Amino acid sequence: MSAPLVTGAAEPATDRTVVGENLSLPLFRTLSGVLAGHPYLKVVVDREEDTWHVLDTGAHPFHVNYVATRVLGMDLAALDEDLDAFNASVYTDPGRRFLLGVLSLHSEQDPEGRERLFLVLETTEADTMHGELLTFFYEFVRARVDSRLPLLLKPANHGQEEELSAISEQRVPRILSHELFGSRERTPLNPGEATGRLRFFRTHQEYAAAEAGLGWSDIVAMPCLPDDVPRVAGFVNTAPITPLSHTNVLASGWGIPNAIVRDLEQLVEKDGLDGAWVRYRVGEDEISLQPLDHEPDLRAPAWHQQRIRLEPPLLEDAPVLSLHRLRSADRDRYGTKAANLGELHHVLDSRTADLTSFYGRPRPPREDLYGHLAARLGVSRPSAEQLRARAADFVAGAVSAPEGVAVPFALQQRFLASSPVLQQAIGKLKLALELDATDVLDSLCLHLQHLIRHTPVPEAVTRQIDHAFPATAVSRGRLVVRSSSNAEDLPGFSAAGVYDSVTTVQGTGQLLDALRQVWASLVSPRSVRLRHQVGISLDDTYMGVIIQEYAPAVLGGVLVTCNPTRREDFRNVYLNCSPGSPEQVVEGSVLPQQYLYNTVEGGGRTVALGSWGEPLSAATRARLADLSLTGRLLQSHFSGADVDKPLDIEWLMTEQGNFRLVQIRPYAL
């Protein structure tokens, strides 16, 4: 819960703000609003006047509006004209007159099971208060709130955590964000609303027994949904996951609500919700499951009529190419992933792309954010050309693209055409799809997959791969073989986690096996069904393959250049990580550490420590801040005309401490 940095809203006439008074619990409740389920209100400490202002939340949604208009006598037009300078005077000036913060009311159970109330004081995430100011702020507020209520200071960013580390917890009691919110009963993951039938499964075995009967009007609830869950109306998780898990990426791409509801089993038993029709809402501040007293008259969702159009794949002979020779336009020959990695090589090598355009978009009342970007990049009053050059240099110095080769669609087509048995099996599958014979789809797909995995690869195909990827590289050690289809990362069809990648390849024999496994994943029962639902023809669907040398990682994860649970937030990017490869985060085999990094004013904060349990070092967190800014800058190039379209980036940190980006794709909102 952080104080916003924007302004501009008109203020209601009713105003119960108090100045200079001590704060009792009844007064707190009178003035407070509710955010994320907790009562809160804003406070302003005026050091010059040695007093404080406790704001009526309904009358004053923004600190800076109140300070400017009610204390300093400015009008809103004058404030908007110089908003960034004013924000700096109250959020970053070490000698500032005003200290701005939020008080929120929380509760917990004591060992005897009784409710215990306590207050939490925090600043905005961009506030740079040093240790002395934080101590003054805490002690000033502590002296003026009900002494019966414990008061804890929550550092709003990593900088404040470092400042507080030198101050006794007896003097400034504190609580960290992940400690305060890590055990929340309900957490939004993807906002939305759905009406459907709640299907609650306590175990994966219960789910597997009912999976075949799940349909578009079901809302599936269980501890951790499997990655191959069918397209339904909504998801509910009863155990912690992250906003960047595969299932939540699917929820985002499908536009369905998803949340963590840890007390769902109690709700199901209390209200008899299993199998009941419910209205399910997930918002930033509220998650609800409202039982309906009758079965609703539902229309099939829009995606039942949705038809995704693919660009025609180009199947004429194309060579196996090094990734650095590809560009984004090559996706119709090599697939989206390979083309994006080739484009990344071009951006890093040429340094000619404009990586600043996200910051050039107006963010009212600001005309642009170029000044903020210059501050993040450490340059003063640069020209537009100088800022673009600095951004390009920063990105090229921060990350690298993987070396490897891309196998084109043409080689898959040559392989499939080499076997009459394969052609016969493909023909049977196409006929079943044309007749909508869904009852035989799974068996036909599984049979075709088996044939693909065991059909010999023609010598002409292996020769091309050997020529582009020498045997010396294959024999040196472990390889990674990744899918790169033309039927993924599309508007309305992300296909996250649908196709196979193989990360444990050793030697030529395993390389050919992995190649066939990736090709076979194009006709898995799940991928065929998902594409069939949105009208993607099997005739138009092809699979390219990326072959890379494996790079050992000490840290890996995923970042998205947005805040997945707060769509209007243009400042923060969300980053997940865990020791080792990004696959652990993507697959959900561990609970990763989670961070938010502000790419406008700067600063970062820890959301959760995950399975790891121990925080990263300050130096590593600072490196992740650079990685997050890099992702935001790349968004300007890879998002095309709409620079607000976020990216989904898989990354790893090598043993040498360098960042490597292994995948870039659109993040569906």
XYZ file of C-alpha atoms in Angstrom:
669
model
C 0.000 0.000 0.000
C 1.803 3.120 -1.215
C 0.962 6.779 -1.576
C 0.443 7.685 -5.262
C 2.686 10.164 -7.006
C 0.119 11.480 -9.482
C -2.325 14.308 -9.117
C -5.142 16.093 -10.847
C -8.430 14.913 -9.279
C -10.888 17.472 -7.958
C -11.573 17.331 -4.229
C -15.009 16.796 -2.677
C -16.423 19.566 -0.533
C -16.756 17.477 2.645
C -13.469 17.449 4.537
C -12.852 16.077 8.026
C -9.056 16.408 7.920
C -7.531 17.166 11.330
C -4.371 19.125 12.052
C -2.238 18.775 15.178
C -4.541 16.327 16.982
C -3.609 12.963 18.413
C -5.079 10.012 16.553
C -7.421 7.637 18.353
C -8.769 4.444 16.856
C -12.306 5.880 16.435
C -10.891 8.928 14.631
C -8.762 6.653 12.430
C -11.868 4.710 11.399
C -13.766 7.940 10.708
C -11.123 9.280 8.318
C -9.868 6.091 6.684
C -10.591 4.405 3.392
C -9.959 0.756 2.496
C -7.193 -0.543 0.248
C -6.360 -4.235 -0.295
C -8.793 -5.060 2.496
C -7.153 -2.845 5.130
C -8.308 0.528 6.527
C -5.768 3.244 5.748
C -5.292 6.999 5.822
C -2.679 9.504 4.710
C -0.554 11.638 6.998
C 1.615 14.705 6.361
C 4.250 15.772 8.896
C 5.214 19.441 8.616
C 8.694 19.738 10.170
C 8.765 23.518 9.855
C 5.504 23.957 11.801
C 6.168 20.962 14.091
C 2.712 19.560 13.422
C 0.975 16.926 11.366
C -2.092 16.652 9.164
C -4.267 13.524 9.233
C -6.109 13.551 5.909
C -9.705 12.625 5.295
C -9.229 9.866 2.698
C -12.473 10.651 0.906
C -11.565 14.318 0.488
C -7.842 14.013 -0.285
C -6.790 11.099 -2.496
C -3.305 12.565 -3.086
C -0.763 13.878 -0.607
C 0.777 16.392 -2.984
C -2.556 17.993 -3.870
C -3.238 18.587 -0.191
C 0.208 19.970 0.608
C 0.246 22.238 -2.432
C -3.291 23.623 -2.180
C -4.178 23.494 1.517
C -0.790 24.174 3.104
C 1.159 26.180 0.517
C -1.764 27.967 -1.161
C -0.982 26.845 -4.727
C -3.604 25.993 -7.323
C -3.683 22.674 -9.113
C -2.750 24.168 -12.477
C 0.471 25.588 -11.031
C 1.203 22.261 -9.339
C 0.711 20.313 -12.569
C 3.074 22.615 -14.458
C 5.957 21.712 -12.159
C 4.797 18.409 -10.715
C 8.089 16.498 -10.966
C 10.016 19.235 -9.161
C 7.337 19.379 -6.467
C 7.412 15.600 -6.045
C 11.188 15.775 -5.678
C 10.806 18.361 -2.919
C 8.590 16.054 -0.846
C 9.911 12.593 -1.771
C 13.657 12.864 -2.438
C 15.019 16.126 -0.958
C 17.081 15.052 2.106
C 16.251 18.346 3.855
C 12.557 18.323 2.990
C 9.970 20.179 5.023
C 7.149 17.654 4.551
C 7.184 13.929 5.300
C 4.385 12.039 3.559
C 3.128 8.630 4.548
C 0.294 6.164 4.965
C -1.011 4.566 8.156
C -2.816 1.243 7.738
C -4.629 -0.889 10.309
C -3.963 -4.633 10.469
C -4.868 -7.501 12.749
C -3.391 -10.817 13.790
C -4.210 -13.501 16.319
C -2.229 -13.742 19.520
C -1.239 -17.176 20.941
C -4.584 -17.366 22.781
C -6.505 -16.786 19.545
C -7.556 -13.236 20.346
C -7.480 -10.521 17.677
C -4.595 -8.078 18.031
C -4.719 -4.776 16.142
C -1.590 -2.921 15.051
C -0.707 0.032 12.822
C 1.820 0.136 9.984
C 3.475 3.360 8.791
C 5.053 3.584 5.354
C 6.029 6.064 2.656
C 5.613 5.855 -1.092
C 7.854 3.375 -2.918
C 9.861 6.210 -4.518
C 10.615 7.972 -1.232
C 14.341 8.199 -0.445
C 14.225 9.057 3.270
C 17.564 8.382 4.941
C 17.789 6.660 8.306
C 17.612 9.838 10.375
C 14.463 11.039 8.606
C 12.822 7.620 8.871
C 13.538 7.585 12.601
C 12.167 11.126 13.032
C 9.066 10.256 10.994
C 8.372 7.117 13.030
C 8.917 8.773 16.420
C 6.823 11.830 15.462
C 3.862 9.637 14.477
C 4.383 7.203 17.383
C 3.988 10.057 19.854
C 0.632 11.042 18.331
C -1.237 7.773 17.831
C -3.065 5.671 20.404
C -0.323 4.207 22.610
C -2.315 0.994 23.039
C -1.823 0.209 19.335
C 1.608 -1.143 18.325
C 3.121 0.878 15.469
C 5.537 -0.689 12.980
C 7.466 1.053 10.209
C 7.412 -0.726 6.846
C 10.327 0.293 4.604
C 8.893 1.077 1.194
C 11.921 0.077 -0.879
C 15.319 -1.587 -0.682
C 17.051 1.730 -0.024
C 15.002 2.308 3.104
C 15.691 -1.258 4.228
C 19.427 -0.584 3.985
C 19.069 2.704 5.874
C 17.128 1.019 8.675
C 19.628 -1.827 8.994
C 21.897 0.457 11.056
C 19.066 1.501 13.417
C 17.957 -0.534 16.419
C 14.625 -2.322 16.075
C 13.905 -1.320 19.663
C 14.027 2.302 18.565
C 12.192 1.790 15.262
C 10.123 -1.425 15.262
C 9.575 -2.549 11.688
C 7.927 -5.084 9.435
C 8.937 -5.941 5.867
C 6.443 -6.075 3.019
C 6.759 -9.821 2.469
C 6.253 -10.382 6.204
C 3.109 -8.253 6.243
C 1.439 -9.619 3.131
C 3.072 -13.041 2.667
C 0.358 -14.835 4.611
C -2.628 -12.992 3.165
C -5.710 -15.137 2.841
C -6.596 -13.681 -0.567
C -4.319 -12.314 -3.268
C -5.378 -11.136 -6.751
C -3.373 -12.557 -9.654
C -5.367 -11.598 -12.744
C -8.332 -9.216 -12.533
C -11.639 -10.061 -14.108
C -15.152 -11.346 -13.582
C -16.815 -14.631 -14.489
C -20.077 -16.407 -13.872
C -19.747 -20.171 -13.798
C -19.879 -23.414 -11.892
C -17.259 -23.778 -9.153
C -15.358 -27.077 -9.393
C -13.275 -27.585 -6.240
C -10.544 -30.254 -6.149
C -8.513 -30.957 -3.022
C -5.916 -33.084 -4.823
C -4.528 -33.542 -8.311
C -6.042 -37.027 -8.337
C -9.531 -35.551 -7.866
C -8.844 -33.100 -10.681
C -7.524 -35.799 -13.038
C -10.654 -37.894 -12.495
C -12.902 -34.980 -13.532
C -10.667 -33.247 -16.110
C -12.372 -34.726 -19.181
C -15.711 -33.227 -18.100
C -14.482 -29.670 -17.550
C -15.964 -27.045 -19.869
C -15.922 -23.367 -20.719
C -18.443 -22.477 -17.969
C -16.417 -24.017 -15.108
C -14.324 -22.156 -12.528
C -11.540 -24.529 -11.477
C -10.292 -24.326 -7.879
C -7.452 -26.406 -6.414
C -4.150 -25.944 -4.563
C -2.060 -25.564 -7.731
C -3.592 -25.802 -11.184
C -1.677 -27.901 -13.735
C -0.073 -26.160 -16.707
C -2.234 -28.180 -19.108
C -5.544 -27.046 -17.609
C -8.184 -26.612 -20.358
C -9.674 -23.258 -21.217
C -12.351 -22.510 -18.627
C -14.109 -19.483 -17.101
C -11.792 -18.826 -14.150
C -9.054 -20.136 -11.871
C -8.851 -20.185 -8.063
C -5.633 -21.285 -6.334
C -5.770 -22.407 -2.714
C -1.966 -22.462 -2.346
C 0.522 -19.684 -3.141
C 1.679 -19.167 -6.725
C 3.061 -16.082 -8.464
C 1.605 -13.744 -11.099
C 4.242 -15.053 -13.531
C 3.378 -18.746 -13.255
C 2.346 -20.483 -16.487
C -1.245 -20.809 -15.345
C -1.516 -17.104 -14.595
C 0.083 -16.246 -17.943
C -2.688 -18.386 -19.447
C -5.314 -16.595 -17.326
C -3.983 -13.255 -18.529
C -3.911 -14.367 -22.152
C -7.417 -15.803 -21.909
C -8.751 -12.798 -19.995
C -10.161 -14.836 -17.090
C -10.055 -14.061 -13.342
C -7.423 -15.751 -11.189
C -6.630 -15.357 -7.498
C -5.199 -17.067 -4.444
C -7.975 -17.846 -1.940
C -6.325 -19.780 0.866
C -9.499 -20.130 2.905
C -11.544 -21.523 0.003
C -12.037 -24.949 1.568
C -13.713 -23.346 4.588
C -15.910 -21.241 2.279
C -16.828 -24.299 0.214
C -17.844 -26.262 3.306
C -19.665 -23.325 4.894
C -21.680 -22.274 1.834
C -21.810 -25.546 -0.141
C -20.000 -23.977 -3.088
C -18.562 -27.075 -4.772
C -20.595 -27.526 -7.943
C -22.567 -24.353 -7.255
C -23.092 -21.533 -9.733
C -21.215 -18.439 -8.576
C -20.257 -14.958 -9.682
C -16.490 -14.677 -9.287
C -14.826 -11.270 -9.137
C -11.121 -10.482 -8.809
C -10.089 -6.861 -8.359
C -7.107 -5.081 -6.876
C -8.952 -4.510 -3.592
C -11.557 -7.279 -3.512
C -11.932 -10.968 -4.323
C -15.416 -12.431 -4.044
C -17.344 -15.641 -4.798
C -21.057 -14.895 -4.700
C -23.387 -17.938 -4.828
C -26.299 -17.681 -7.272
C -29.748 -19.004 -6.403
C -30.326 -20.482 -9.874
C -28.412 -21.698 -12.904
C -27.752 -18.650 -15.098
C -28.567 -18.527 -18.798
C -25.006 -18.258 -20.088
C -23.908 -17.575 -23.624
C -20.813 -19.236 -24.984
C -17.799 -16.959 -24.493
C -16.454 -14.852 -27.326
C -13.465 -17.121 -27.824
C -15.819 -19.880 -28.990
C -16.406 -17.757 -32.088
C -12.889 -16.275 -32.070
C -10.727 -17.016 -35.091
C -6.999 -16.382 -34.917
C -5.360 -15.709 -38.252
C -1.781 -16.762 -38.853
C 0.571 -15.169 -41.313
C 1.170 -17.741 -44.049
C 4.271 -19.774 -43.142
C 7.052 -19.740 -45.709
C 8.145 -23.299 -46.415
C 10.571 -22.904 -49.300
C 14.123 -24.024 -48.573
C 15.694 -21.882 -45.867
C 19.050 -22.565 -44.210
C 19.737 -23.325 -40.583
C 20.969 -19.906 -39.442
C 22.820 -18.482 -36.483
C 20.429 -16.526 -34.275
C 22.330 -13.286 -34.775
C 21.478 -13.417 -38.497
C 17.722 -13.365 -37.891
C 15.382 -10.383 -37.566
C 11.804 -10.143 -36.325
C 10.447 -10.449 -39.885
C 11.850 -13.987 -40.060
C 9.109 -15.341 -37.777
C 7.264 -16.742 -40.816
C 10.249 -19.028 -41.520
C 11.776 -19.724 -38.087
C 9.044 -18.980 -35.557
C 8.448 -16.168 -33.122
C 10.955 -17.064 -30.402
C 13.877 -17.467 -32.803
C 12.996 -14.264 -34.664
C 12.768 -12.265 -31.437
C 16.157 -13.545 -30.256
C 17.612 -12.584 -33.617
C 16.094 -9.126 -33.251
C 17.618 -8.884 -29.777
C 21.054 -9.631 -31.229
C 20.496 -6.820 -33.746
C 19.434 -4.342 -31.041
C 22.481 -5.139 -28.902
C 24.980 -5.207 -31.754
C 23.822 -2.232 -33.836
C 22.738 0.067 -30.978
C 20.591 1.934 -33.511
C 17.114 1.137 -32.132
C 15.218 3.848 -30.248
C 14.765 2.369 -26.779
C 13.311 5.533 -25.203
C 9.843 5.800 -26.734
C 8.023 4.343 -23.704
C 9.270 7.365 -21.769
C 8.124 9.730 -24.521
C 4.453 8.902 -24.079
C 2.478 11.572 -22.175
C 1.587 10.620 -18.589
C -0.740 13.472 -17.611
C -0.059 15.979 -16.300
C 3.483 15.232 -17.537
C 4.214 15.663 -21.232
C 6.748 12.831 -21.059
C 9.081 10.942 -18.714
C 12.370 11.673 -20.483
C 13.717 13.512 -17.443
C 13.112 10.474 -15.268
C 14.834 8.217 -17.790
C 17.845 10.549 -17.916
C 18.079 10.340 -14.126
C 17.917 6.534 -14.221
C 20.680 6.470 -16.848
C 22.844 8.973 -14.980
C 22.922 11.729 -17.599
C 22.043 15.397 -17.130
C 19.936 17.350 -19.627
C 20.763 15.184 -22.662
C 19.470 15.863 -26.156
C 17.053 13.310 -27.592
C 19.882 11.793 -29.635
C 22.175 11.599 -26.606
C 19.445 9.956 -24.512
C 18.804 7.335 -27.199
C 22.530 6.594 -27.468
C 22.888 6.309 -23.695
C 19.885 3.945 -23.501
C 21.329 1.731 -26.246
C 24.728 1.608 -24.515
C 23.105 0.827 -21.168
C 21.145 -2.126 -22.552
C 24.111 -3.507 -24.505
C 26.205 -3.351 -21.343
C 23.547 -4.919 -19.124
C 22.477 -8.037 -21.041
C 23.490 -10.420 -23.808
C 21.571 -12.619 -26.232
C 22.187 -16.376 -26.425
C 24.351 -17.828 -29.182
C 22.806 -20.653 -31.153
C 21.111 -21.650 -34.382
C 17.535 -21.671 -35.645
C 16.062 -24.599 -37.565
C 13.425 -23.370 -40.085
C 9.915 -24.672 -40.713
C 11.173 -26.070 -44.035
C 13.197 -28.791 -42.294
C 10.202 -29.900 -40.244
C 8.160 -30.043 -43.438
C 10.882 -32.090 -45.168
C 10.960 -34.483 -42.213
C 7.173 -34.945 -42.207
C 7.087 -35.459 -45.980
C 9.798 -38.128 -45.757
C 7.436 -40.744 -44.273
C 4.196 -42.019 -45.878
C 3.162 -43.361 -42.467
C 3.472 -39.867 -40.974
C 1.482 -38.377 -43.846
C -1.284 -40.919 -43.322
C -1.488 -40.145 -39.590
C -1.560 -36.401 -40.288
C -4.381 -36.935 -42.783
C -6.461 -38.813 -40.199
C -5.968 -36.028 -37.647
C -6.983 -33.346 -40.159
C -10.123 -35.284 -41.032
C -11.061 -35.614 -37.357
C -10.615 -31.862 -36.901
C -12.751 -31.099 -39.968
C -15.509 -33.357 -38.626
C -15.060 -31.950 -35.094
C -14.634 -35.541 -33.882
C -13.233 -34.495 -30.522
C -13.743 -37.939 -28.999
C -10.879 -39.411 -31.070
C -8.552 -36.386 -31.101
C -6.427 -37.425 -28.142
C -5.697 -40.929 -29.441
C -4.870 -39.642 -32.936
C -2.561 -36.964 -31.508
C -0.740 -39.386 -29.228
C -0.249 -41.870 -32.080
C 1.114 -39.131 -34.344
C 3.453 -37.917 -31.620
C 4.789 -41.466 -31.177
C 5.452 -41.739 -34.913
C 7.254 -38.381 -35.029
C 9.526 -39.326 -32.122
C 10.532 -42.631 -33.740
C 10.740 -41.793 -37.451
C 14.361 -41.455 -38.667
C 15.456 -37.899 -39.500
C 16.462 -37.728 -43.203
C 20.194 -37.422 -43.794
C 19.708 -34.204 -45.756
C 18.106 -32.614 -42.648
C 20.817 -33.788 -40.228
C 23.486 -32.593 -42.654
C 22.115 -29.033 -42.545
C 22.069 -29.025 -38.759
C 25.576 -30.493 -38.544
C 26.864 -27.852 -40.949
C 25.384 -24.956 -38.948
C 26.015 -26.411 -35.503
C 29.388 -28.219 -35.609
C 29.926 -31.586 -33.953
C 32.565 -29.999 -31.745
C 29.843 -27.856 -30.130
C 27.606 -30.897 -29.697
C 30.398 -32.921 -28.108
C 31.535 -30.121 -25.791
C 28.641 -30.529 -23.402
C 25.006 -29.869 -22.671
C 22.639 -28.294 -25.191
C 19.226 -26.651 -24.907
C 16.640 -27.268 -27.629
C 13.694 -24.844 -27.598
C 10.425 -24.645 -29.499
C 9.773 -21.734 -31.866
C 6.338 -22.073 -33.471
C 4.359 -19.663 -35.604
C 1.286 -20.485 -33.463
C 2.291 -18.765 -30.213
C 2.753 -15.257 -28.831
C -0.187 -14.092 -30.937
C -2.878 -11.538 -30.011
C -5.502 -13.648 -28.256
C -3.360 -16.813 -28.244
C -0.184 -16.863 -26.153
C 0.374 -20.676 -25.969
C 2.601 -20.202 -22.905
C 3.872 -23.590 -21.762
C 2.076 -25.470 -24.534
C 5.068 -26.566 -26.626
C 8.109 -28.516 -25.441
C 11.660 -27.402 -24.835
C 14.420 -29.828 -23.818
C 17.190 -28.501 -21.570
C 19.264 -31.637 -20.876
C 20.607 -32.636 -24.298
C 23.982 -34.423 -24.528
C 25.488 -35.548 -27.822
C 24.266 -35.952 -31.418
C 21.814 -38.778 -30.698
C 20.050 -36.851 -27.952
C 20.012 -33.752 -30.154
C 17.992 -35.529 -32.856
C 15.693 -37.028 -30.195
C 15.112 -33.561 -28.726
C 14.478 -32.119 -32.192
C 11.754 -34.717 -32.815
C 10.282 -34.176 -29.336
C 9.887 -30.469 -30.009
C 8.350 -31.156 -33.425
C 5.985 -33.695 -31.826
C 4.788 -31.151 -29.251
C 3.099 -29.279 -32.086
C 0.521 -32.098 -32.285
C 0.074 -32.842 -28.582
C -3.597 -33.320 -27.644
C -3.600 -30.090 -25.660
C -1.956 -27.906 -28.318
C -4.224 -29.280 -31.052
C -7.361 -28.686 -28.969
C -6.374 -25.143 -27.983
C -5.620 -24.178 -31.578
C -8.791 -25.855 -32.844
C -10.867 -23.839 -30.360
C -9.684 -20.573 -31.935
C -9.740 -21.724 -35.541
C -6.012 -22.183 -36.179
C -5.677 -24.778 -38.910
C -3.200 -27.640 -38.595
C -2.205 -26.913 -42.214
C -0.929 -23.453 -41.204
C 0.933 -24.503 -38.047
C 4.667 -25.195 -38.075
C 7.477 -25.572 -35.608
C 10.916 -24.039 -35.783
C 13.603 -25.091 -33.322
C 16.354 -23.210 -31.483
C 19.563 -25.053 -30.532
C 21.832 -23.373 -27.965
C 24.769 -24.302 -25.822
C 23.744 -24.618 -22.198
C 24.962 -21.871 -19.875
C 25.060 -22.734 -16.140
C 23.098 -20.184 -14.136
C 23.364 -19.051 -10.538
C 20.079 -17.160 -10.742
C 17.231 -17.259 -13.220
C 13.686 -16.139 -13.655
C 11.077 -14.143 -15.501
C 10.234 -10.460 -15.589
C 7.251 -8.736 -17.135
C 7.415 -5.041 -17.914
C 4.243 -4.220 -16.012
C 2.636 -4.831 -12.644
C 0.372 -7.827 -13.437
C -2.017 -7.192 -10.550
C -2.344 -3.436 -11.131
C -2.817 -2.705 -14.789
C -2.773 1.101 -14.544
C 0.699 1.098 -12.937
C 3.121 2.352 -15.595
C 6.054 2.644 -13.201
C 6.802 -0.855 -11.995
C 8.007 -4.053 -13.576
C 7.527 -7.402 -11.862
C 10.447 -9.792 -11.501
C 10.617 -13.380 -10.231
C 13.799 -15.342 -9.623
C 15.252 -18.425 -7.969
C 18.640 -20.144 -7.875
C 19.391 -21.945 -11.120
C 17.505 -21.848 -14.406
C 14.359 -19.870 -15.317
C 12.516 -23.160 -15.887
C 11.970 -23.580 -12.132
C 10.076 -20.296 -12.027
C 8.168 -20.889 -15.256
C 7.166 -24.451 -14.351
C 6.176 -23.514 -10.799
C 8.380 -26.227 -9.263
C 9.545 -23.693 -6.669
C 8.055 -20.530 -5.223
C 10.392 -17.806 -6.461
C 11.450 -14.566 -4.883
C 9.296 -11.721 -6.164
C 10.258 -8.075 -6.641
C 8.779 -4.862 -7.987
C 11.159 -2.327 -9.518
C 10.152 1.262 -10.272
C 11.535 2.205 -13.692
C 10.437 5.846 -13.451
C 11.494 7.271 -10.084
C 13.777 4.328 -9.254
C 13.890 1.952 -6.308
C 12.698 -1.585 -5.729
C 10.866 -3.597 -3.102
C 10.601 -7.223 -2.104
C 7.156 -8.794 -2.512
C 7.957 -12.360 -1.373
C 10.983 -14.519 -0.529
C 9.392 -17.716 -1.843
C 10.834 -21.180 -1.190
C 14.293 -19.711 -0.846
C 13.545 -17.906 2.407
C 16.640 -15.711 2.402
C 16.830 -12.282 0.729
C 19.263 -11.556 -2.065
C 22.236 -9.351 -1.294
C 21.890 -5.610 -1.803
C 24.400 -5.816 -4.669
C 22.370 -8.482 -6.488
C 19.138 -6.559 -5.990
C 20.818 -3.518 -7.519
C 21.775 -5.648 -10.535
C 18.158 -6.756 -10.838
C 17.134 -3.093 -10.876
C 19.369 -2.624 -13.938
C 17.843 -5.725 -15.542
C 14.355 -4.356 -14.906
C 15.200 -1.021 -16.500
C 16.674 -2.924 -19.454
C 13.389 -4.786 -19.889
C 11.488 -1.504 -19.880
C 13.822 -0.030 -22.513
C 13.500 -3.090 -24.742
C 9.728 -2.703 -24.499
C 10.033 0.489 -26.528
C 11.377 -1.531 -29.463
C 9.678 -4.921 -29.226
C 6.159 -3.636 -28.527
C 5.878 -1.897 -31.878
C 3.470 0.987 -32.274
C 1.864 0.568 -28.833
C 4.776 1.144 -26.450
C 2.587 0.343 -23.443
C 2.320 -3.316 -24.469
C 4.402 -5.183 -21.884
C 7.002 -7.861 -22.532
C 7.533 -11.257 -20.912
C 11.275 -11.932 -20.625
C 12.990 -15.114 -19.431
C 16.524 -14.452 -18.156
C 19.400 -16.014 -16.313
C 22.521 -14.821 -14.533
C 25.603 -16.829 -15.501
C 28.354 -17.955 -13.139
C 30.343 -14.951 -14.355
C 27.592 -12.604 -13.144
C 26.302 -11.645 -16.605
C 22.636 -11.464 -17.574
C 21.470 -13.440 -20.601
C 17.960 -13.078 -22.046
C 16.748 -16.438 -23.330
C 13.263 -15.437 -24.485
C 11.340 -12.260 -25.293
C 7.643 -12.280 -26.125
C 4.531 -10.137 -25.601
C 2.851 -10.397 -22.217
C -0.887 -10.711 -22.673
C -3.028 -8.268 -20.699
